[in-house]
Coordinates of C-alpha atoms in Angstrom, one line a residue:
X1 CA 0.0 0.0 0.0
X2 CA 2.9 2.3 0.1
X3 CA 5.1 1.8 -2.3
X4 CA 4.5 4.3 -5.2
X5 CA 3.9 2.6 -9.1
X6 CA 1.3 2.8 -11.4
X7 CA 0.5 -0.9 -10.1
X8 CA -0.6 0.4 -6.5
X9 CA -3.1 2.9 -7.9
X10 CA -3.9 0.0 -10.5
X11 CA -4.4 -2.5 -7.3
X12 CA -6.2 -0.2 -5.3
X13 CA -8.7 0.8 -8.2
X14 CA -9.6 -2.8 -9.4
X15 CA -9.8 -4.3 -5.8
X16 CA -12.5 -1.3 -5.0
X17 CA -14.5 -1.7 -8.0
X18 CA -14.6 -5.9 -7.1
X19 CA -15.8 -5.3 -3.5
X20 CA -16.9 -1.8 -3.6
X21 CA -20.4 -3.2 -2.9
X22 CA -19.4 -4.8 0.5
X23 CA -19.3 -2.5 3.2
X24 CA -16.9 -4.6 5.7
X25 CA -14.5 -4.9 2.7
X26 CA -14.5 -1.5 2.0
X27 CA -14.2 -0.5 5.5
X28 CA -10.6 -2.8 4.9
X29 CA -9.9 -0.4 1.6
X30 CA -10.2 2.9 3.1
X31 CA -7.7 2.2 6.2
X32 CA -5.3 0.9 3.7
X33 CA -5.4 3.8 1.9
X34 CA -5.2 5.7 5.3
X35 CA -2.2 3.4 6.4
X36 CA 0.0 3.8 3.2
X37 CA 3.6 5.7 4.6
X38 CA 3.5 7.4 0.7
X39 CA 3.4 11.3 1.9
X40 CA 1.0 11.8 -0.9
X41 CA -1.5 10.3 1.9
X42 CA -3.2 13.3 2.4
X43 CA -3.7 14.1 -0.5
X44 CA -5.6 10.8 -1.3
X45 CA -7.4 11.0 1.7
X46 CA -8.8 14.1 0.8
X47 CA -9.7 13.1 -2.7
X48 CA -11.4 10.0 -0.9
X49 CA -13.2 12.1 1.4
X50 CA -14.2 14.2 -1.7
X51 CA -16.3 11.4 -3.7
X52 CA -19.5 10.8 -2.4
X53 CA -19.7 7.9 -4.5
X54 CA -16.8 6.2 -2.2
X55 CA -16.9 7.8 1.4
X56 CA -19.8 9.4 2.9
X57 CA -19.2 11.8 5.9
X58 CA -22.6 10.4 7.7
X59 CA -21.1 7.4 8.2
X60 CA -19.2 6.5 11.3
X61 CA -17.2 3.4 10.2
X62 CA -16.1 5.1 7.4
X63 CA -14.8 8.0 9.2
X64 CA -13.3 5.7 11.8
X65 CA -12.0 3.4 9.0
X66 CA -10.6 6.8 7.3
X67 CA -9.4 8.9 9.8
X68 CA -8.3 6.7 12.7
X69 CA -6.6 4.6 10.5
X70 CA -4.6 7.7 9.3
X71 CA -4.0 8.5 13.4
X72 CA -2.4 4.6 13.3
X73 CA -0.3 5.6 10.6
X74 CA 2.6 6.5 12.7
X75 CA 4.8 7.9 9.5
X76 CA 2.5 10.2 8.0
X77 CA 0.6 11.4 10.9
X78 CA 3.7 12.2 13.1
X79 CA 5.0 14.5 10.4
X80 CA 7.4 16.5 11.5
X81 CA 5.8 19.9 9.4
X82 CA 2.5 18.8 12.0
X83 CA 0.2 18.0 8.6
X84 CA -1.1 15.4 10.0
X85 CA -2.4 17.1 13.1
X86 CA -3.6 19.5 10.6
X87 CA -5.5 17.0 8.5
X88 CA -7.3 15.5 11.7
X89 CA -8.2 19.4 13.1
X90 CA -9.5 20.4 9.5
X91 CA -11.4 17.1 9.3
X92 CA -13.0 17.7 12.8
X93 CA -14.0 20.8 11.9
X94 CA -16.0 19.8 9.0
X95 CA -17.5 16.6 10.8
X96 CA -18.5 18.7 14.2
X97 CA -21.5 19.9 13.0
X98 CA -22.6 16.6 11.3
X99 CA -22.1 14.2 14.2
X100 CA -20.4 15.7 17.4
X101 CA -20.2 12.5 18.8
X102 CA -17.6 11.1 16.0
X103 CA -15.8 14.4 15.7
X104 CA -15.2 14.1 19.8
X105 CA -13.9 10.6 19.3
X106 CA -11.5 11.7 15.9
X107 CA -10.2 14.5 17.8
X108 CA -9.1 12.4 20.8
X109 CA -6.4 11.2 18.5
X110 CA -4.6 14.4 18.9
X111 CA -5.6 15.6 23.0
X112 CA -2.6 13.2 24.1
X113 CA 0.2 15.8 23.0
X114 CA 1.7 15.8 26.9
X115 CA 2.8 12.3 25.9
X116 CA 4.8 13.2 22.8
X117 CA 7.9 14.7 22.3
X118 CA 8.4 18.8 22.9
X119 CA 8.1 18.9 19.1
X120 CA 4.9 17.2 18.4
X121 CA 3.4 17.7 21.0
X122 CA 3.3 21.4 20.4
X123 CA 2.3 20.9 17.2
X124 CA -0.4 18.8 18.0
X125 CA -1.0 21.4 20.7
X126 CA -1.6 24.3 18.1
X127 CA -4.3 22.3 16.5
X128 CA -6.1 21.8 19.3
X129 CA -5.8 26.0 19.8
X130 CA -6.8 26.7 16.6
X131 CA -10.0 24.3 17.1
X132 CA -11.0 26.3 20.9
X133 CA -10.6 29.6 18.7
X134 CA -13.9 28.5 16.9
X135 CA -17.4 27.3 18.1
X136 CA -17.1 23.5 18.9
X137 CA -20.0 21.4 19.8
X138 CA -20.2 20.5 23.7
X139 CA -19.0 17.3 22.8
X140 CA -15.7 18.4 21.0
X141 CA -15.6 21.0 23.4
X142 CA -15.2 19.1 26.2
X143 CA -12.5 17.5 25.0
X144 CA -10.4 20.0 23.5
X145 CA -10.9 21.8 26.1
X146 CA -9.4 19.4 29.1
X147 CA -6.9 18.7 26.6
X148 CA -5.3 22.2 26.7
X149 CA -6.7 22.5 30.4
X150 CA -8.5 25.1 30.2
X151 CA -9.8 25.7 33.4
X152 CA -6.3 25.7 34.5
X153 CA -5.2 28.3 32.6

C-alpha cells in the first residue's frame, strides 16, 4: 500500500470496483489507503473524502475506518511539518457539526500531546488551539478543552 507505481493505484482501483459493494471490505480499503507511509497520503485522503460515491461523511465506520486509520499511521501522521495534526483538526472541523459524537472521538487522536515529544506535541497542541478559537460542539468542546486544560489556565 505504500510503495508508489502505477501498479498500487492500478491494485487499489480494481480491488474497490470488485468489492466496492461490500461494506466490511471497504471499510478494509479505506484504512489501507489511510495506512499507506507514501506522503502523498493526504492528498488521497482528501480526494477519498471528496467522492461521495466512495466515502460518505454520515457514516461513522467510514470515518473511523478513514481517519483513525490515518492516526495509526505513525509515518504520516507524526509528520514532523505537523500536517497530519492539521488534516485531523481540519477534518474535525468539518465533521463537528454533522455528528459531534464522532468528531469528539477523531479528535481524541490528537488531546494526548503531553505524551509526545516537545516537538509534536506542540504541534499537535496548536491544533487543538486553533480548534477552541472557533465554536465547537459541547462534545468536542469538552474534549479539546481538558486537553489544553482550560480551566487551569
Amino acid at each position: 500500500a505504500s510503495i508508489e507505481c502505477p501498479q498500487r493505484e492500478q491494485s487499489f482501483v480494481a480491488f474497490y470496483e470488485r468489492f466496492k459493494d461490500d461494506p466490511l471490505v471497504k471499510l478494509k480499503w479505506l484504512t489501507l489507503q489511510a495506512r499507506s507511509n507514501s506522503p502523498k497520503v493526504i492528498d488521497r485522503i482528501k480526494d477519498i473524502t471528496s467522492r461521495n460515491d466512495v466515502f460518505q461523511l454520515t457514516n461513522p465506520n467510514q470515518v473511523y475506518s478513514l481517519v483513525r486509520g490515518f492516526a495509526n499511521n505513525w509515518i504520516q501522521f507524526h509528520r514532523p511539518d505537523g500536517k497530519g495534526y492539521e488534516f485531523v483538526a481540519d477534518f474535525v472541523l468539518e465533521l463537528d457539526s454533522i455528528n459531534p459524537q464522532v468528531a469528539s472521538r477523531v479528535v481524541g487522536t490528537i488531546t494526548d500531546w503531553k505524551k509526545y515529544t516537545p516537538e509534536r506535541g506542540n504541534l499537535m497542541k496548536a491544533q487543538l488551539k486553533r480548534l477552541s478559537a472557533v465554536k465547537l460542539s459541547d462534545d468536542v468542546y469538552e474534549k479539546v478543552s481538558k486537553a489544553l486544560d482550560v480551566n487551569k489556565l
